[in-house]
PDB file of C-alpha atoms in Angstrom:
ATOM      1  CA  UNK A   1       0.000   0.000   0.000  1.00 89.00           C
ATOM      2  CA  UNK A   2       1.360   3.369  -0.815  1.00 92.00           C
ATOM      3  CA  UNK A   3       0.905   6.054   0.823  1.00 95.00           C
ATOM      4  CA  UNK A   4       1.712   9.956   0.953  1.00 96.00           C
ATOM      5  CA  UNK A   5       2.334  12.112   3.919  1.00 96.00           C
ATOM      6  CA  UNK A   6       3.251  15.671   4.536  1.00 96.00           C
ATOM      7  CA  UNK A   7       5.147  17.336   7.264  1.00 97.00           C
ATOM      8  CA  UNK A   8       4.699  20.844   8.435  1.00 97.00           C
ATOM      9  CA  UNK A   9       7.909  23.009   8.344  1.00 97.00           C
ATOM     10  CA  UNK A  10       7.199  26.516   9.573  1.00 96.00           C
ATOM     11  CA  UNK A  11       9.960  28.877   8.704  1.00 96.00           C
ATOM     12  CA  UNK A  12      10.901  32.150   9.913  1.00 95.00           C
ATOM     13  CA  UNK A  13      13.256  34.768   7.690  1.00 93.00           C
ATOM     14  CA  UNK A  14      14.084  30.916   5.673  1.00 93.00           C
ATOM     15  CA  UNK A  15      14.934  29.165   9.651  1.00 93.00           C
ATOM     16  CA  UNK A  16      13.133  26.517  10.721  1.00 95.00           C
ATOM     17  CA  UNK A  17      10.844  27.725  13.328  1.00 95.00           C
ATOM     18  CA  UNK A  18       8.104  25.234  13.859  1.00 96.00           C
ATOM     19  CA  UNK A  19       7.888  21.359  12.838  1.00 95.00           C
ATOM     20  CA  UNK A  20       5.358  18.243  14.160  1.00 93.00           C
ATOM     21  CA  UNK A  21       8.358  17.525  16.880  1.00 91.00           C
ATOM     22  CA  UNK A  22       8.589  20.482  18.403  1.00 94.00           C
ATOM     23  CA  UNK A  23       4.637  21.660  18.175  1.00 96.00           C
ATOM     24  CA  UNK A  24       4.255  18.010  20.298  1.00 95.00           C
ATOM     25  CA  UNK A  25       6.795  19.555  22.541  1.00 96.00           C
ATOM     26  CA  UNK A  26       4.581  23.021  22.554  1.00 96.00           C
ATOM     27  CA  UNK A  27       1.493  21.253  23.476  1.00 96.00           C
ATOM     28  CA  UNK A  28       2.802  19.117  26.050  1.00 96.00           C
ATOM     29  CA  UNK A  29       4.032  21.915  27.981  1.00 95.00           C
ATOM     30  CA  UNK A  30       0.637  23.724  27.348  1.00 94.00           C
ATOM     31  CA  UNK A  31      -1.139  20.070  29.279  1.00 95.00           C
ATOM     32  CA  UNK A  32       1.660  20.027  31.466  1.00 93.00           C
ATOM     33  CA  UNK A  33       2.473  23.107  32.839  1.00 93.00           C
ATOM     34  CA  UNK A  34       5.971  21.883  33.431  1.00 91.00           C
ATOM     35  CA  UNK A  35       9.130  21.720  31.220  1.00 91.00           C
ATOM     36  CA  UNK A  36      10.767  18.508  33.484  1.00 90.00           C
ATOM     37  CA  UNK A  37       7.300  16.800  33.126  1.00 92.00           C
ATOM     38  CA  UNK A  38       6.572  17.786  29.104  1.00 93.00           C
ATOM     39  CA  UNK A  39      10.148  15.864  28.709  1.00 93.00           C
ATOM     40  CA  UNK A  40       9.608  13.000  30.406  1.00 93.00           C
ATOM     41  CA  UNK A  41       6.612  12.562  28.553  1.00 94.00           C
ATOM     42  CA  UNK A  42       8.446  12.670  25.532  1.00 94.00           C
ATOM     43  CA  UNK A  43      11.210  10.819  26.088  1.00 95.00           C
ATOM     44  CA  UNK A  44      13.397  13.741  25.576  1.00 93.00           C
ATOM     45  CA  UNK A  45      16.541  14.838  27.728  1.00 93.00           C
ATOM     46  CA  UNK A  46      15.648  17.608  30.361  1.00 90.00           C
ATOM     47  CA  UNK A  47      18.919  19.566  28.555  1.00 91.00           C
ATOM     48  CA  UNK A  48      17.040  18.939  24.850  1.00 92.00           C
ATOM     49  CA  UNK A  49      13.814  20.330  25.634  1.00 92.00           C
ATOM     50  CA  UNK A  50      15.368  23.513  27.210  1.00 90.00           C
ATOM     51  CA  UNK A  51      17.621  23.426  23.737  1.00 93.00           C
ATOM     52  CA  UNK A  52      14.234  23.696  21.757  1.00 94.00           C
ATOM     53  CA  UNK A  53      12.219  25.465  23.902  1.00 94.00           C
ATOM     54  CA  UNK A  54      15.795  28.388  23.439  1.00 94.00           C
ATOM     55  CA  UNK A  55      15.667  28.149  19.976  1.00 94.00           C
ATOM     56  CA  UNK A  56      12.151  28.675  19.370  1.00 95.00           C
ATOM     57  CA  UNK A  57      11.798  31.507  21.614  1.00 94.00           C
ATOM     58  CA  UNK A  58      15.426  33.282  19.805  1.00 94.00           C
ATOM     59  CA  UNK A  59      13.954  32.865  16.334  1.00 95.00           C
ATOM     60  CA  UNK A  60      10.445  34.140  17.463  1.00 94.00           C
ATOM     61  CA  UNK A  61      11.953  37.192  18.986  1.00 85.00           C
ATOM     62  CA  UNK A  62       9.590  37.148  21.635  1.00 90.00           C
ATOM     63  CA  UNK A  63       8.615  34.377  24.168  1.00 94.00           C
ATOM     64  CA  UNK A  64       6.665  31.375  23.133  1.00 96.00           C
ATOM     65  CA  UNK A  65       7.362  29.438  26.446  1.00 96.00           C
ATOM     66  CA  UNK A  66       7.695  31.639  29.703  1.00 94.00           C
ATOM     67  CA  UNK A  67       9.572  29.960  32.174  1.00 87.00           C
ATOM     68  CA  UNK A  68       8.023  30.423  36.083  1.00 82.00           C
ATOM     69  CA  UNK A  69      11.028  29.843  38.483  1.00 73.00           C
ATOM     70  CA  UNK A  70      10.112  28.847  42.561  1.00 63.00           C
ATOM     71  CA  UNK A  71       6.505  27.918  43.387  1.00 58.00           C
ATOM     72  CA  UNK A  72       5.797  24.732  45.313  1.00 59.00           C
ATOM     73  CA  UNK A  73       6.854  22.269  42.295  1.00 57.00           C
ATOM     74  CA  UNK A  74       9.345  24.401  41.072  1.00 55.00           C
ATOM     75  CA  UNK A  75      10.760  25.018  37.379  1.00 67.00           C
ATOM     76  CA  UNK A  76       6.884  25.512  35.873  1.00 87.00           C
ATOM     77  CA  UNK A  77       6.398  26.374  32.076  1.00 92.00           C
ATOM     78  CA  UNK A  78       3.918  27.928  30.396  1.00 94.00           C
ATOM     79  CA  UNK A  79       3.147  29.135  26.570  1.00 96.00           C
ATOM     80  CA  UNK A  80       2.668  32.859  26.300  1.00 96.00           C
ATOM     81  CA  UNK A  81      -0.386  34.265  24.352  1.00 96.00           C
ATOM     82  CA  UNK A  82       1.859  34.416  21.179  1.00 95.00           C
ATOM     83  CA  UNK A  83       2.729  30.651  21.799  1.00 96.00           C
ATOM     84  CA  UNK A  84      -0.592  29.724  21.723  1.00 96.00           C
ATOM     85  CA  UNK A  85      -1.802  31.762  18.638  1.00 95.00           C
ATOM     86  CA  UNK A  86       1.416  29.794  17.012  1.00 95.00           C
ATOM     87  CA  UNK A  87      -0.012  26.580  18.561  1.00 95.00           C
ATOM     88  CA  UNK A  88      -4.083  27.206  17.024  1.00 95.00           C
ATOM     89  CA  UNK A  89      -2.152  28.653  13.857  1.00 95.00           C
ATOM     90  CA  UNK A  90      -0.479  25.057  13.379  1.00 96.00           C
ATOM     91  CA  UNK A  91      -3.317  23.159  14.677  1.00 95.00           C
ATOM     92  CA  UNK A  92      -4.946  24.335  11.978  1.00 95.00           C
ATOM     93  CA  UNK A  93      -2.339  24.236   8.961  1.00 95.00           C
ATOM     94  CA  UNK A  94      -2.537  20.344  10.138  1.00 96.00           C
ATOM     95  CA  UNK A  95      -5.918  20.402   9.840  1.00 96.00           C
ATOM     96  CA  UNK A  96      -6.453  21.785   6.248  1.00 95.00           C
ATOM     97  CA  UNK A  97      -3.463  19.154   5.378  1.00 96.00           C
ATOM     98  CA  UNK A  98      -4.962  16.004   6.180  1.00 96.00           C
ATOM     99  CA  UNK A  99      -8.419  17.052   4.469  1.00 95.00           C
ATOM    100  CA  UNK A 100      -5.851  17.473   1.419  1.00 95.00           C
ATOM    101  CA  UNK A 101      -3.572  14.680   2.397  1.00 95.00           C
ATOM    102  CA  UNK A 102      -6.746  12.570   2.103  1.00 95.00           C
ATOM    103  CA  UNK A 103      -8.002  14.003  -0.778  1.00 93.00           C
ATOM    104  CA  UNK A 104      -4.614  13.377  -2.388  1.00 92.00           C
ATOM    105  CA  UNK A 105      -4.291   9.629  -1.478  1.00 94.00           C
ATOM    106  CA  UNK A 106      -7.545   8.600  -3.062  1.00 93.00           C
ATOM    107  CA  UNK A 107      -6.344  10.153  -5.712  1.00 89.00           C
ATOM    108  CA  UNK A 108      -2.393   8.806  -6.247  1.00 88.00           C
ATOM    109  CA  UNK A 109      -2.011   6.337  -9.001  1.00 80.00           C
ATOM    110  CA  UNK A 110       1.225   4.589  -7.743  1.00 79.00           C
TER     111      UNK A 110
ATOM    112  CA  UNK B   1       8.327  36.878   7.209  1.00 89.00           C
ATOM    113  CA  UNK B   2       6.606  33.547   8.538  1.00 92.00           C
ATOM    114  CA  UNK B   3       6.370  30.729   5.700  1.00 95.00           C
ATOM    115  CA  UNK B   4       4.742  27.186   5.634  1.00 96.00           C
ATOM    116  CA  UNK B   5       6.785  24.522   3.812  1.00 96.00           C
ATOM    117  CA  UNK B   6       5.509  20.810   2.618  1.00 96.00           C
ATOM    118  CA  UNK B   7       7.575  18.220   2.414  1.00 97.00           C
ATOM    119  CA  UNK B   8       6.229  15.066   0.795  1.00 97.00           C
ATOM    120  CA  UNK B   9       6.966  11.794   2.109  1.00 97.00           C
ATOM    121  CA  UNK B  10       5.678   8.764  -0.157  1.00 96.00           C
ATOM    122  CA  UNK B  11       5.746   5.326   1.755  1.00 96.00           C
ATOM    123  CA  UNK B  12       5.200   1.597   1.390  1.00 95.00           C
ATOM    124  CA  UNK B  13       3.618  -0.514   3.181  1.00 93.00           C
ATOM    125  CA  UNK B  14       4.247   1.816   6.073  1.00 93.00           C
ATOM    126  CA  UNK B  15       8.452   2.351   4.817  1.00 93.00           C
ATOM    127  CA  UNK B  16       9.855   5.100   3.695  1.00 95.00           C
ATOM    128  CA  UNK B  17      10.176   5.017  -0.340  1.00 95.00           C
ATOM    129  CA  UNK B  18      10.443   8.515  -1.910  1.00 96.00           C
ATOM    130  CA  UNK B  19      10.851  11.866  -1.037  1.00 95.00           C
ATOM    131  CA  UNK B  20      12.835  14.656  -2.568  1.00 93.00           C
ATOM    132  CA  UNK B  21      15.905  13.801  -2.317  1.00 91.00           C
ATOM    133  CA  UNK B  22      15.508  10.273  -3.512  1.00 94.00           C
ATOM    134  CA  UNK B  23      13.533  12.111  -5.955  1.00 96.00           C
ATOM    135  CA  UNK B  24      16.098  14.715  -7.233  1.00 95.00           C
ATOM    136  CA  UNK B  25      18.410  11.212  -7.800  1.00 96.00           C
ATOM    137  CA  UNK B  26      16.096   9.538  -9.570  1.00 96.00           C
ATOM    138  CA  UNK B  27      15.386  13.006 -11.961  1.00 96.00           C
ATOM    139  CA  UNK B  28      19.571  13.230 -12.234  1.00 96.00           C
ATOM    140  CA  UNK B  29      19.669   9.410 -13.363  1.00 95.00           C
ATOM    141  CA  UNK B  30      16.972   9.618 -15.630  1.00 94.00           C
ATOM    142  CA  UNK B  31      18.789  13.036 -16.742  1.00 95.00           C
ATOM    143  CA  UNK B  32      22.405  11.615 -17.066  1.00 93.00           C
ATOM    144  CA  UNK B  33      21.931   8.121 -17.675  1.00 93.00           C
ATOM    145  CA  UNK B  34      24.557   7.483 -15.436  1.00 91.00           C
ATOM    146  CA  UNK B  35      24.546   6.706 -11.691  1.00 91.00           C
ATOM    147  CA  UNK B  36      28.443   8.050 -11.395  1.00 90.00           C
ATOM    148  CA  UNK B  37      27.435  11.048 -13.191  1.00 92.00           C
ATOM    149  CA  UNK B  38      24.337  11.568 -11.388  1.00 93.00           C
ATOM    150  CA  UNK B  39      26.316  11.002  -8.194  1.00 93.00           C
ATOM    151  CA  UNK B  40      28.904  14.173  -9.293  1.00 93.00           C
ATOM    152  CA  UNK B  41      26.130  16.358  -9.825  1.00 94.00           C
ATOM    153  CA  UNK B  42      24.183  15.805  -6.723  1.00 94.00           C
ATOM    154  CA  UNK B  43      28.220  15.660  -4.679  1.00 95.00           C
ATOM    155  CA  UNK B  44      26.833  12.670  -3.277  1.00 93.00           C
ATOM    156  CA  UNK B  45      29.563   9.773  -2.593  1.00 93.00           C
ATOM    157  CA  UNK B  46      28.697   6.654  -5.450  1.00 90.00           C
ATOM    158  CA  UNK B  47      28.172   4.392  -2.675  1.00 91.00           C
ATOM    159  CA  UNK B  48      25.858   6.755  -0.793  1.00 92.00           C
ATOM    160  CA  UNK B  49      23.790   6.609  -4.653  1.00 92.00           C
ATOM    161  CA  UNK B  50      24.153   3.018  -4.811  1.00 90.00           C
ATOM    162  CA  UNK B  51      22.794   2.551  -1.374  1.00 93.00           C
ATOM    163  CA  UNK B  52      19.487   4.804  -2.300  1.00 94.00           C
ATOM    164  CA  UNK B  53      19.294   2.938  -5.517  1.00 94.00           C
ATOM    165  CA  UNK B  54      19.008  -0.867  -4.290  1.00 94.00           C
ATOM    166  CA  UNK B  55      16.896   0.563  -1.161  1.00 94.00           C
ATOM    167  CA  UNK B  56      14.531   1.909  -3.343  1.00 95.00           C
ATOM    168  CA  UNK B  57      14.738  -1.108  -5.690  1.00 94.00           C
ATOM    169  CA  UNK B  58      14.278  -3.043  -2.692  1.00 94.00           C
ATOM    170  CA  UNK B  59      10.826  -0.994  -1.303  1.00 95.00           C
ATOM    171  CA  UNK B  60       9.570  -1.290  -5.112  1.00 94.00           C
ATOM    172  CA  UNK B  61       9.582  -4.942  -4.989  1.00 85.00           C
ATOM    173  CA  UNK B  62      10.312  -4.201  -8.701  1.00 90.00           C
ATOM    174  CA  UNK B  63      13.097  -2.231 -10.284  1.00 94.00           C
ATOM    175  CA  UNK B  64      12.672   1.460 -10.369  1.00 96.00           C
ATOM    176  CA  UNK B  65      16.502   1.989 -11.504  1.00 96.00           C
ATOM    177  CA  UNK B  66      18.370  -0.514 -13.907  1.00 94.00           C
ATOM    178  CA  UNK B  67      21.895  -0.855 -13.658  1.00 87.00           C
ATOM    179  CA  UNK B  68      23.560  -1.232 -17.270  1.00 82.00           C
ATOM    180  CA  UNK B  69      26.777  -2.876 -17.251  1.00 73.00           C
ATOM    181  CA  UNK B  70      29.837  -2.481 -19.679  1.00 63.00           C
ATOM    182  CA  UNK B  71      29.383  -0.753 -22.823  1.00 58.00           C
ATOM    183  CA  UNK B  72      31.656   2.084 -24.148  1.00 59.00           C
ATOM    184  CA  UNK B  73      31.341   4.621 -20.859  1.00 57.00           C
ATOM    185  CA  UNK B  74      30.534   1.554 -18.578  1.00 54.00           C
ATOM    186  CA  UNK B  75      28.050   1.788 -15.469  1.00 67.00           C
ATOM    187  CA  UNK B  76      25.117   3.308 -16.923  1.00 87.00           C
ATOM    188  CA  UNK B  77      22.081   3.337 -15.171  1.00 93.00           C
ATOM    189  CA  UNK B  78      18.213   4.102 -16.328  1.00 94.00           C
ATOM    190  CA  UNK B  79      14.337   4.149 -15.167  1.00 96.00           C
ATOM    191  CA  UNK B  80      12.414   1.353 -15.743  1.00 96.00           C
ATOM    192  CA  UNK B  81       8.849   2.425 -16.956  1.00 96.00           C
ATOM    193  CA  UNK B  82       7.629   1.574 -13.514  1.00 95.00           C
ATOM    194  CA  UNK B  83      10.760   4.246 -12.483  1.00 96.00           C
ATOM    195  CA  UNK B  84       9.506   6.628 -14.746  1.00 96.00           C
ATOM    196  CA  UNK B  85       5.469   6.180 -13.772  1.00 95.00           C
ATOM    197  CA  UNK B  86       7.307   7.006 -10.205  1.00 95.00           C
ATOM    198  CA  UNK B  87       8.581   9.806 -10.881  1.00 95.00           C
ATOM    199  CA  UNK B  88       5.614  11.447 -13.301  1.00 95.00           C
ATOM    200  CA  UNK B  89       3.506  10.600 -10.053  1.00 95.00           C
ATOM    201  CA  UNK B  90       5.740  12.515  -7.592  1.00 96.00           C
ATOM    202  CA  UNK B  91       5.950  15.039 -10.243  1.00 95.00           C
ATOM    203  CA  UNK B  92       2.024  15.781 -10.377  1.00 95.00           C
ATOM    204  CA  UNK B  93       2.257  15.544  -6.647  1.00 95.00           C
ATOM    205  CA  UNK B  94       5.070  18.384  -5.761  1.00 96.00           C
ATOM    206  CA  UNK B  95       2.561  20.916  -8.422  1.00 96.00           C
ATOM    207  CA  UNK B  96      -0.404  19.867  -6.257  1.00 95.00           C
ATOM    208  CA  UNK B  97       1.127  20.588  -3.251  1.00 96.00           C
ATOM    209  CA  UNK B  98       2.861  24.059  -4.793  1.00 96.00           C
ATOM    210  CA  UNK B  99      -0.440  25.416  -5.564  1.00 95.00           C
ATOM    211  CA  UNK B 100      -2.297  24.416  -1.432  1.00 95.00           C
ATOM    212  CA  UNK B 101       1.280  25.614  -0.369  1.00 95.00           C
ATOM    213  CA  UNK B 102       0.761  29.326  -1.923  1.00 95.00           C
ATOM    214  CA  UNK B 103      -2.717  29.175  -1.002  1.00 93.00           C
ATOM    215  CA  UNK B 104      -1.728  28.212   2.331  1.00 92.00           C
ATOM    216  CA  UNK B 105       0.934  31.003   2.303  1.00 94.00           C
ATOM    217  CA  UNK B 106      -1.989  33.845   1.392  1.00 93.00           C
ATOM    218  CA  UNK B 107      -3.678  32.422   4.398  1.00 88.00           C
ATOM    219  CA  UNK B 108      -1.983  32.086   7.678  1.00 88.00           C
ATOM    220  CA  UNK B 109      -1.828  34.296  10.385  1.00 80.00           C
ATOM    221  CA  UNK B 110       0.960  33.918  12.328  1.00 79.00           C
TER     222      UNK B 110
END
């Protein structure tokens, strides 16, 4: 059976900005409220989220994920308002693409 | 300036079988007629084109690429008519997905 997929690269000034790893990475901080926790989750290194989570707020120019220092837990995360307009804005480019990704596969003559 | 990018991922039976870079090989191949010279022109090592080349082969459970022994330049290589369905097919695709891609562009809102 053949199929065809699409990934989602968001760029910004030609950089990559946004892809399906790091938007799971976004929305598990989002559920989680909690960098530590949104990496365990995922598998990932504690060191390799905070990588991402860097990157993505340097190429945005302004915070996507605010970090909250103290409180009882300690080391909480949270996505700014921008982050979440970025998060409904790809939510919703991944929408549209699998109504067309659909569309395209009954369509494929492999 | 924000941009979304496709990239297009065609698979088999779940395993990964074309995307562009595969792709451009296949285009240089059918463009050259040789797998040495197609290797030059992309700078990729002709092992690392040999490797894509039986993969692919492999995936097809038919040949996509036939290797052409001796003759007066020696190691020429060529699309089977299944490799050049293949490639029309991935063609089509990539204009598809160019056209919902600047559509796409006009739209978002990051």
């Amino acid at each position: 059976m053949i199929e065809v997929e699409f990934q989602i690269l968001i760029r910004k000034n030609g950089k990559l900005f946004l892809r399906s790893s790091t938007v799971k990475l976004l929305r598990e901080i989002e559920r989680r409220g909690s960098l530590r926790i949104a990496a365990q989750e995922l598998a990932y290194s504690y060191q390799h989220t905070w990588d991402i989570v860097n990157e993505i707020n340097r190429i945005a120019s302004q915070p996507v994920v605010i970090k909250q220092r103290g409180g009882i837990r300690g080391g909480g995360a949270k996505l700014s308002a921008y982050g979440h307009r970025l998060l409904d804005e790809f939510n919703s480019i991944e929408r549209t693409v699998q109504t067309f990704s659909k569309k395209m596969n009954a369509e494929i003559n492999f």
